[in-house]
XYZ file of C-alpha atoms in Angstrom:
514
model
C 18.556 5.903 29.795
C 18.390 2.254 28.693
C 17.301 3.202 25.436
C 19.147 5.859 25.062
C 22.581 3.142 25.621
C 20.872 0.804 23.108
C 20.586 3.262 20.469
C 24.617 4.224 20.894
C 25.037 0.208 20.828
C 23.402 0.700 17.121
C 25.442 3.160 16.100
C 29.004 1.805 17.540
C 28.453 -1.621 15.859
C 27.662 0.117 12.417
C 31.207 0.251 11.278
C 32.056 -3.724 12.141
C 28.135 -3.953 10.344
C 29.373 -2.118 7.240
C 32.732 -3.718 5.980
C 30.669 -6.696 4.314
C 29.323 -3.890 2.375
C 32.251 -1.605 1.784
C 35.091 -3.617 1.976
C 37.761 -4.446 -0.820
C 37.545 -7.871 -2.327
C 40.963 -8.253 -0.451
C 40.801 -12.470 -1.416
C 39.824 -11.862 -5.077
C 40.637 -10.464 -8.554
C 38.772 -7.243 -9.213
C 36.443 -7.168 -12.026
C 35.983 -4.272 -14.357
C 32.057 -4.217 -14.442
C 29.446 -5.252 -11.629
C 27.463 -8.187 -12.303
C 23.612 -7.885 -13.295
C 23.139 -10.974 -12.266
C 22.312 -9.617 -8.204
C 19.534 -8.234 -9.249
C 18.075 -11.253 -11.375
C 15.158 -13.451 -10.111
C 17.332 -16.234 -10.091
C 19.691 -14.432 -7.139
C 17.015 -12.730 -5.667
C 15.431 -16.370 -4.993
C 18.699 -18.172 -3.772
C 19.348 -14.914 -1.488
C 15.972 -15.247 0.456
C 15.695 -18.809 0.042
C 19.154 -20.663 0.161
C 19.474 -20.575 4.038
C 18.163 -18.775 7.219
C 21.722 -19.896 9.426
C 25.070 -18.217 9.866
C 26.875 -20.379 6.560
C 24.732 -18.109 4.713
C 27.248 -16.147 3.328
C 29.570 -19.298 2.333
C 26.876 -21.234 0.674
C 25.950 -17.984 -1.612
C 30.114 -17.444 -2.007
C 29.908 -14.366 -4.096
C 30.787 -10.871 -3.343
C 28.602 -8.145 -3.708
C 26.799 -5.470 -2.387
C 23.288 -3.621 -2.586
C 21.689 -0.292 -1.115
C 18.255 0.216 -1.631
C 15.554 3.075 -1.072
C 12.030 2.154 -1.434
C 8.872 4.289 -1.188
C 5.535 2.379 -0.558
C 1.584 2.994 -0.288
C -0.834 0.606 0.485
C -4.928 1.550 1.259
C -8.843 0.198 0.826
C -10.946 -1.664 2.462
C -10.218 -5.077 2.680
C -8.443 -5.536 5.979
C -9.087 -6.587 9.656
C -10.649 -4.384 12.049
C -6.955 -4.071 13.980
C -5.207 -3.137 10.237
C -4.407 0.399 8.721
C -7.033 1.929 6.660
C -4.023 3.486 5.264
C -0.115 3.338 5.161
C 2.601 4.986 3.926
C 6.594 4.301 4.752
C 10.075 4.257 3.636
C 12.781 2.226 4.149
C 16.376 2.387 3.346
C 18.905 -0.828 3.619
C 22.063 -1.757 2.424
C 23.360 -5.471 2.428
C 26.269 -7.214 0.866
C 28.769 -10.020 1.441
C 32.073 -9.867 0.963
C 35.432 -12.177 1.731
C 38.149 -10.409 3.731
C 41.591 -12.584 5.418
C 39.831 -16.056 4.952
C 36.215 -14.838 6.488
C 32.930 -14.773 4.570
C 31.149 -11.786 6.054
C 27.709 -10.680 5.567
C 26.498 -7.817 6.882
C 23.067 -4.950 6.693
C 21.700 -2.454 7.787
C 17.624 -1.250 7.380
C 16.075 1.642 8.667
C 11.828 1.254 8.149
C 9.897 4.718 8.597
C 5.609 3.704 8.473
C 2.854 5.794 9.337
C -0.202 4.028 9.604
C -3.547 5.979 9.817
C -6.901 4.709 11.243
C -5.888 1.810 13.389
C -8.536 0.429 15.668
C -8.504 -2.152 18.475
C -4.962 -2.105 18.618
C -2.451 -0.443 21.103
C 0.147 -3.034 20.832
C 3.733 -3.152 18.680
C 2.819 -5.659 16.209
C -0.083 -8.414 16.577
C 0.559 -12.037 16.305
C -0.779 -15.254 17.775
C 0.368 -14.134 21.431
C -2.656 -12.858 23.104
C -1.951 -10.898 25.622
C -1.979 -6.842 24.403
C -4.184 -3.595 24.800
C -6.587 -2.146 22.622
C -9.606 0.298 22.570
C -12.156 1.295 20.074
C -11.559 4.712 18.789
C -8.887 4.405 15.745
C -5.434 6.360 16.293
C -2.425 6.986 13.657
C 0.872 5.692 14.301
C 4.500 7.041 13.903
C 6.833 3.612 13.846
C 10.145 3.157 13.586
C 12.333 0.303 13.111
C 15.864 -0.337 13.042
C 18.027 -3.775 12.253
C 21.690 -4.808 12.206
C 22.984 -7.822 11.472
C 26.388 -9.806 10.997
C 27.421 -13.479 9.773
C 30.555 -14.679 10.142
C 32.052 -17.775 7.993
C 35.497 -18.787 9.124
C 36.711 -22.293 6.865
C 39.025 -24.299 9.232
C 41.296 -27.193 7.789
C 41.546 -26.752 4.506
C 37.375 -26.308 4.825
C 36.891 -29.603 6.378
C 34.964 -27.712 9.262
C 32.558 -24.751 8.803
C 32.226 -21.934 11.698
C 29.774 -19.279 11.491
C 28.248 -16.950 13.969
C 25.249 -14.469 13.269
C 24.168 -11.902 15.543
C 21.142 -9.700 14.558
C 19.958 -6.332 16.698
C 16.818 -4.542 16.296
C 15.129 -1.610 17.743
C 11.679 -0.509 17.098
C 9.294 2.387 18.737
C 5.923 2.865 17.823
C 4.305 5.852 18.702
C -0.070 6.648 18.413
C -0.486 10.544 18.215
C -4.024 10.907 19.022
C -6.167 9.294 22.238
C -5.906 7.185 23.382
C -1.866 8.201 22.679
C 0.886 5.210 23.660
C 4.686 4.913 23.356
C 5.751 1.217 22.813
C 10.071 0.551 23.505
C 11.206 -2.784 21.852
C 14.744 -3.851 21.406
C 15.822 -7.685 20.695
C 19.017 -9.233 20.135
C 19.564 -12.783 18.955
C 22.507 -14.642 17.862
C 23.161 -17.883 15.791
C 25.915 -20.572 16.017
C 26.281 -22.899 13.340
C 29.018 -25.571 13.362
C 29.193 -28.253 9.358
C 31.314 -30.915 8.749
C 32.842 -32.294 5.198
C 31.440 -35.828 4.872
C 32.373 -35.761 1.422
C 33.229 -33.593 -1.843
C 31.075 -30.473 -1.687
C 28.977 -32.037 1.028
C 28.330 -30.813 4.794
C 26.296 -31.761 7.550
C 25.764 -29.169 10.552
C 24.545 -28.011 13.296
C 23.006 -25.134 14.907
C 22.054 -23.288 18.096
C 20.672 -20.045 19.078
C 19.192 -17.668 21.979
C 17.074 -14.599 21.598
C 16.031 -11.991 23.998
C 13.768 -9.199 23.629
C 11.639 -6.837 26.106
C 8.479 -4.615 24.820
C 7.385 -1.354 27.213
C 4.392 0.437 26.884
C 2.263 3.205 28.650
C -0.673 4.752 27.399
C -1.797 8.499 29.021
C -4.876 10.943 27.141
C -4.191 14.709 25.932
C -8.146 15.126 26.609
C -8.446 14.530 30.320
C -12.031 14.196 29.912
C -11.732 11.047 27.137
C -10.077 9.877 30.238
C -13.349 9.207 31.990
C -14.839 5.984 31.789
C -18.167 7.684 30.254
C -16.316 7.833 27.551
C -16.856 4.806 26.004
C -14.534 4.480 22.705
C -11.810 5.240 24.567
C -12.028 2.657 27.033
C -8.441 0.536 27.055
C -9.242 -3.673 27.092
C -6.564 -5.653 28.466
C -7.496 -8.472 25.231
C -6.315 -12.202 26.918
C -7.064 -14.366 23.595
C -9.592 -15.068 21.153
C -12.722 -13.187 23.184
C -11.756 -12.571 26.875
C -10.981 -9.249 28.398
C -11.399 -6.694 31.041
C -10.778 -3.320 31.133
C -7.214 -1.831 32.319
C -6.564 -1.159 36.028
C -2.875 -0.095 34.939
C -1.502 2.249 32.114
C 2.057 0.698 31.796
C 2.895 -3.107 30.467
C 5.684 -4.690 30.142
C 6.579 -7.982 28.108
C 9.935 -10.023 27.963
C 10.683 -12.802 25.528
C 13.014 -15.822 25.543
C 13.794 -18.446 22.770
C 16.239 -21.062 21.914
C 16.761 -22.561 18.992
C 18.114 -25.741 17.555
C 18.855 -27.101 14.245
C 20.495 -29.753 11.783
C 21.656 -28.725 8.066
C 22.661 -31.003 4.872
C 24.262 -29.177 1.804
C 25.552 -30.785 -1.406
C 27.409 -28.821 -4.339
C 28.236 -30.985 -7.253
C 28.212 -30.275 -10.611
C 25.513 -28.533 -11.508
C 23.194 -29.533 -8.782
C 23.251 -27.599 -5.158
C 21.078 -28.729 -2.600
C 20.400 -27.480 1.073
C 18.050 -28.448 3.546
C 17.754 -27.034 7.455
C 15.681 -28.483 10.079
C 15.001 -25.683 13.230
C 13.374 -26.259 16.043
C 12.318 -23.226 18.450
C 11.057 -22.836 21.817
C 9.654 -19.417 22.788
C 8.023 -18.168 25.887
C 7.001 -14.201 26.787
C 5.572 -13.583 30.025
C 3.326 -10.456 30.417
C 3.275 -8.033 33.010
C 1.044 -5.047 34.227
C 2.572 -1.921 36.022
C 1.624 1.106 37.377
C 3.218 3.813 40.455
C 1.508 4.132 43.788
C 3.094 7.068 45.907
C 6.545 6.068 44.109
C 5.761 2.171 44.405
C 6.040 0.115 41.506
C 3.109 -2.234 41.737
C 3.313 -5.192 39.322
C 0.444 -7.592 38.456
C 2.083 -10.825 36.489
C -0.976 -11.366 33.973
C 1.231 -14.830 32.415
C 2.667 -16.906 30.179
C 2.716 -17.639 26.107
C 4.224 -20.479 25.125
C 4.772 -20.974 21.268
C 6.675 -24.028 19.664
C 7.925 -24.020 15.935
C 9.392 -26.202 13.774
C 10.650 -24.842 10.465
C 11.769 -26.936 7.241
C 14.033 -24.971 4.684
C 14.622 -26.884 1.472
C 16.255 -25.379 -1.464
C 17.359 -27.405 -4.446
C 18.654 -25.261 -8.202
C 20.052 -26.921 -11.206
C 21.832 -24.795 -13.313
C 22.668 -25.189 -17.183
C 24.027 -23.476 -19.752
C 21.346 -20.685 -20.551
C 18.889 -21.771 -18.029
C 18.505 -21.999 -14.348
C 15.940 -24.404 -12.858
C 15.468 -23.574 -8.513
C 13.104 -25.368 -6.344
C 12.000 -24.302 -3.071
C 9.818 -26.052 0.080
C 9.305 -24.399 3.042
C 7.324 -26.156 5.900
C 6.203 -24.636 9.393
C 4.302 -25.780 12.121
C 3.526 -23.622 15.144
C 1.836 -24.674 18.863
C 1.332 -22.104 21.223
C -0.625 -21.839 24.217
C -0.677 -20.125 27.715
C -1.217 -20.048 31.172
C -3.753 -16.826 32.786
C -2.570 -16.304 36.177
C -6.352 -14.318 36.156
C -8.310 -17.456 35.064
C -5.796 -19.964 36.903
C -4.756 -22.530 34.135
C -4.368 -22.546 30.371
C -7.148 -20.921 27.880
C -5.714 -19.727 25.287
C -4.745 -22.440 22.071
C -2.931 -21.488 18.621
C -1.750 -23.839 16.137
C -0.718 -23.261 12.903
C 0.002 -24.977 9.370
C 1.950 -23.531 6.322
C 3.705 -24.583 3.232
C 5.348 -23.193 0.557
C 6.046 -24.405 -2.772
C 8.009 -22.527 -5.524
C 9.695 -23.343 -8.635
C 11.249 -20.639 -10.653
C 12.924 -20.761 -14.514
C 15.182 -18.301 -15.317
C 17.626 -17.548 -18.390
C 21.439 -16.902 -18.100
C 21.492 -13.585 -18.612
C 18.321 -12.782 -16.893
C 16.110 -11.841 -19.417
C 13.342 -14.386 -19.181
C 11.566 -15.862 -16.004
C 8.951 -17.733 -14.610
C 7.509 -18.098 -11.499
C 5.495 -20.643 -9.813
C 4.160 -21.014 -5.932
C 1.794 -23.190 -4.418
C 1.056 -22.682 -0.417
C -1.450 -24.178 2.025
C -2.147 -22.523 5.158
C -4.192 -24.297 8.250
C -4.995 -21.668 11.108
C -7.065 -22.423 14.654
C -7.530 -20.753 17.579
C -9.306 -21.381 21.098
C -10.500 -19.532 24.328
C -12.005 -22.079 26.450
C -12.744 -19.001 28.838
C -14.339 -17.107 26.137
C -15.559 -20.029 24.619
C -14.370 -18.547 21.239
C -12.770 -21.270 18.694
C -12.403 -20.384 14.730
C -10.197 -22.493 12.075
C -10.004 -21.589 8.840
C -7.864 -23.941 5.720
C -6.477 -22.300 2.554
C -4.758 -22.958 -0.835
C -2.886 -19.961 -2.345
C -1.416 -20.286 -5.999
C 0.629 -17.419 -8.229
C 2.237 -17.289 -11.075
C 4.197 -14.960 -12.206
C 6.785 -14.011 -15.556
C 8.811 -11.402 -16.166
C 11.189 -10.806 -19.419
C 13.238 -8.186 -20.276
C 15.088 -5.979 -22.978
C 18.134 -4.356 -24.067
C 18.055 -0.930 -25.484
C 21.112 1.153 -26.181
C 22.830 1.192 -22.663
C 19.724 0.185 -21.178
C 18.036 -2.685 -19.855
C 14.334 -2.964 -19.855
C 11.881 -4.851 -17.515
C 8.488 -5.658 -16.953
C 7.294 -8.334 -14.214
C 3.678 -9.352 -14.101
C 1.745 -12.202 -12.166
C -1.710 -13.315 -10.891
C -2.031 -14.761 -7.010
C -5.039 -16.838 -5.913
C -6.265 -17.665 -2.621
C -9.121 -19.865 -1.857
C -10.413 -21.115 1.428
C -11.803 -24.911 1.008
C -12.609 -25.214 5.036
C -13.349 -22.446 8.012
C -15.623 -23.019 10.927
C -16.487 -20.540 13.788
C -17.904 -21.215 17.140
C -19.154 -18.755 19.729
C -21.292 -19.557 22.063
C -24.028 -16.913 21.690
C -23.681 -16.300 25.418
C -20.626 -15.193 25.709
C -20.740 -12.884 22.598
C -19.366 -9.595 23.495
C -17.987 -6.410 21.752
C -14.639 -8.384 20.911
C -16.309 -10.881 19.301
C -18.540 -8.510 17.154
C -15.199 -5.753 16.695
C -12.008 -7.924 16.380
C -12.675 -11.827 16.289
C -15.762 -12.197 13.358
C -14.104 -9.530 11.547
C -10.462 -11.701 11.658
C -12.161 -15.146 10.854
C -13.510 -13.136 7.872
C -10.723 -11.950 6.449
C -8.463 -15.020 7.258
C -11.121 -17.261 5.220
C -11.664 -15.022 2.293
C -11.137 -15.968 -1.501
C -9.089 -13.020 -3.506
C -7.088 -12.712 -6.304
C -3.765 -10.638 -6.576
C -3.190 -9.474 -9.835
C 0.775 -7.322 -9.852
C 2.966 -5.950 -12.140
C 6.305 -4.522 -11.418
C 8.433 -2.377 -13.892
C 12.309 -2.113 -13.654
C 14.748 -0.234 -15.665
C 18.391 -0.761 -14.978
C 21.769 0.955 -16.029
C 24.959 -0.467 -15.370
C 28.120 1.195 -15.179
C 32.179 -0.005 -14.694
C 31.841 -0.208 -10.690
C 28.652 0.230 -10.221
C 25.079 -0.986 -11.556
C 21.474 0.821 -10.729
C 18.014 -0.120 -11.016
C 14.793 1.995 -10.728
C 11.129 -0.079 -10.562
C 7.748 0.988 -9.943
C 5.409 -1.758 -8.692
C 1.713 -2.200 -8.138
C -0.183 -5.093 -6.906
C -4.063 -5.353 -5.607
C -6.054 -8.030 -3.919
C -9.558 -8.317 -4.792
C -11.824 -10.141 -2.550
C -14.246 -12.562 -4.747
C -15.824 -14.472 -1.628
C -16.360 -12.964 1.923
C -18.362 -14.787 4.658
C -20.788 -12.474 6.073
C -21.889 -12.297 9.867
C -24.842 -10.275 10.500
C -23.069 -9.751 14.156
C -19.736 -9.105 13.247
C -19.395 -4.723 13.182
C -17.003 -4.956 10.271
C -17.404 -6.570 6.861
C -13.537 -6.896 5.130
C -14.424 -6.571 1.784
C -13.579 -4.686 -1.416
C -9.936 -4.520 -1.987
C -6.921 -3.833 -1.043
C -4.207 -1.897 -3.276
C -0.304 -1.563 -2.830
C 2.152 0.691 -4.567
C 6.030 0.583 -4.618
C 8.781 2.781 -5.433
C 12.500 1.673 -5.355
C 16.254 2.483 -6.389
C 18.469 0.064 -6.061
C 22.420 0.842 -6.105
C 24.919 -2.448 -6.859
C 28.515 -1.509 -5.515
């Protein structure tokens, strides 16, 4: 029934969703032609990049929307144990800001359809550094869905000496496995964003921000076979998985997991001349606290398994410099993670995750967007630890890409083709298990993961776009494929699975500008 009231809450709020994306400029003069500029590099960078807070849509200030439907494949070898041999999905959004009575509004909606065949050791939603979820040997396929709303509000107070913005954001997902050992996961969150800037000066702002999230995850596995039910039946055995290498094996067949955060944040912005500059500072704290359930003549029985606790500090800086014919953007992103938990089942903290990424990326693009290049530069630090286990990896890589794309007029038409080389290579990665307390998690999920995590591959991709643009609206049609080639794996003669090989992705889209 819950679900059932949180799917109508989905549909009610599409309509106040929608009229960033439908609505009349009511504030402006209407052009005669859309703009081909929204679907340049140059936008496509400031749109992703520019901010992550509620002044989103004032710091972008331009009107447009987009609709997209995209078709995508990805399959081989090179993957985790706990990844898809194979996926397929399709997903279908539509985004746009627009200005209506003094508000900037921005508004979406996405719908994501994936269907991911051969998944093993994983019965969870989606797997990140918590460490509490299920799993089981035998590989299953998996029907997900997942839905997403989301709002900003902008509201300019005296004479846009204050700022005022509010962003909400709703999302749904159910994942479904279709073979044994067969689970149904719920997940809804909702999370919302207040963001309060002050004029310090001409075209500058300082800000703050503050936010809450709140989500809950339900699952329950049950077999078709009654006899795979048996514990004879060895792959499909459900682990409750606690970390890095400690289990046990399930005593319930429901879980249930709620999470918290708040968030906090600062934000400069400068706009003059040709220079705009923004920078955002967020700090989040996060906790989840897992539970295991099951029904004993009609009593719920709960067993509190514990707490993950997961810190993050984010840096967002964008900086773009624009000239006559060219447009120079620069962006740094910086994130830092700590997480760790308590095990009500080993009585203190054992599990340890910290993290290390960032981002560099400077892009050149011509006015019109006919000519662009691409350049990114990341570092990535991962370690984790389970003292009960006594399991601890690390791994330390560099990742580089560059990537050009020019394009052509034709008649009516506009021509484009996108290609780039990606990098990665791992200059540090230690593992450490003590050989006594290797088990079938270390040999099936944990080798296999340090493996993959410290692997060197390159990334060769090339995208190809052809675009048509009309009085009112503008279209675009692109067919992208991309591949990542391992050159270096580490190989464990313990570990059951080797990633290795390659990995290939294919992408279909048309994109509507209204």
């Amino acid at each position: 029934m819950k679900n059932t009231l949180r799917y109508c809450l989905l549909l009610l709020a599409w309509p106040l969703i929608s009229q960033p994306l439908m609505a009349e400029k009511m504030d402006s003069v209407a052009v005669d032609s859309v703009d081909s500029h929204f679907l340049s590099p140059a936008f496509q960078l400031k749109w992703l990049k520019l901010s992550a807070l509620p002044l989103h849509p004032y710091w972008v200030q331009e009107e447009f929307g987009r609709s997209q439907l995209a078709v995508t494949r990805q399959n081989d070898n090179f993957i985790t144990a706990q990844q898809a041999e194979q996926e397929s999905g399709i997903h279908v959004f539509s985004e746009g800001i627009r200005k209506v009575n003094g508000f900037w509004l921005e508004g979406g909606f996405s719908y994501r359809k994936v269907f991911s065949d051969s998944v093993g050791w994983n019965l969870s939603r989606e797997l990140s550094s918590n460490p509490y979820y299920l799993g089981n040997i035998k590989k299953g396929n998996w029907d997900k869905d997942y839905f997403d709303l989301f709002l900003k509000a902008v509201r300019p107070i005296a004479n846009e000496k204050l700022l005022l913005g509010i962003g909400i954001d709703y999302q749904l997902q159910q994942h479904a496995r279709y073979n044994d050992t067969r689970i149904l996961i719920n997940y809804y969150d909702l999370s919302w964003d207040v963001q309060l800037a002050y004029q310090i000066g001409q075209g500058q702002y300082i800000g703050l921000t503050a936010g809450l999230q709140n989500s809950d995850e339900k699952g329950g596995y049950r077999y078709y076979d009654d006899n795979n039910e048996s514990f004879g039946a060895e792959e499909y055995i459900v682990y409750n998985l606690y970390g890095l290498g400690s289990f046990d094996l399930v005593r319930r067949s429901r879980y249930y997991q709620d999470f918290h955060s708040k968030r906090f944040g600062a934000n400069y912005s400068i706009q003059k001349n040709q220079w705009r500059i923004n920078d955002e500072f967020t700090y989040s704290s996060f906790i989840s606290n897992y539970e295991r359930r099951s029904s004993d003549g009609g009593e719920l029985i709960i067993e509190n398994i514990g707490d993950y606790k997961l810190k993050t500090y984010h840096n967002r800086f964008y900086a773009e410099r624009s000239q006559s014919n060219w447009m120079h953007q620069l962006v740094l992103l910086t994130k830092v993670e700590r997480g760790k938990d308590f095990n009500n089942i080993f009585l203190g903290a054992n599990y340890f995750y910290n993290a290390f990424r960032q981002d560099l990326i400077y892009q050149l693009s011509s006015n019109p967007s006919r000519l662009s290049f691409t350049g990114k530069l990341g570092v990535e630090q991962v370690s984790k630890q389970d003292y009960n286990a006594s399991h601890a990896y690390d791994y330390t890589n560099i990742e580089m890409c560059l990537m050009a794309e020019k394009g052509w007029d034709k008649a009516d038409w506009v021509y484009k083709l996108n290609v780039g080389l990606g990098y990665r290579h791992n200059i540090n990665a230690q593992i450490d298990v003590n050989a006594q307390y290797e088990n079938i998690v270390s040999q099936s999920i944990v080798y296999p993961e340090w493996i993959y995590g410290s692997a060197d591959y390159l990334m060769p991709m090339v995208k190809m776009k052809v675009e048509k643009y009309l009085k009112k609206v503008g279209f675009q049609g692109s067919i992208g494929y991309k591949t990542s080639i391992a050159t270096q794996v580490r190989s464990m003669e313990a570990s059951l699975y080797t990633p290795e090989g390659r990995r290939d992705h294919i992408n279909l889209g048309i994109t509507i500008l209204h």
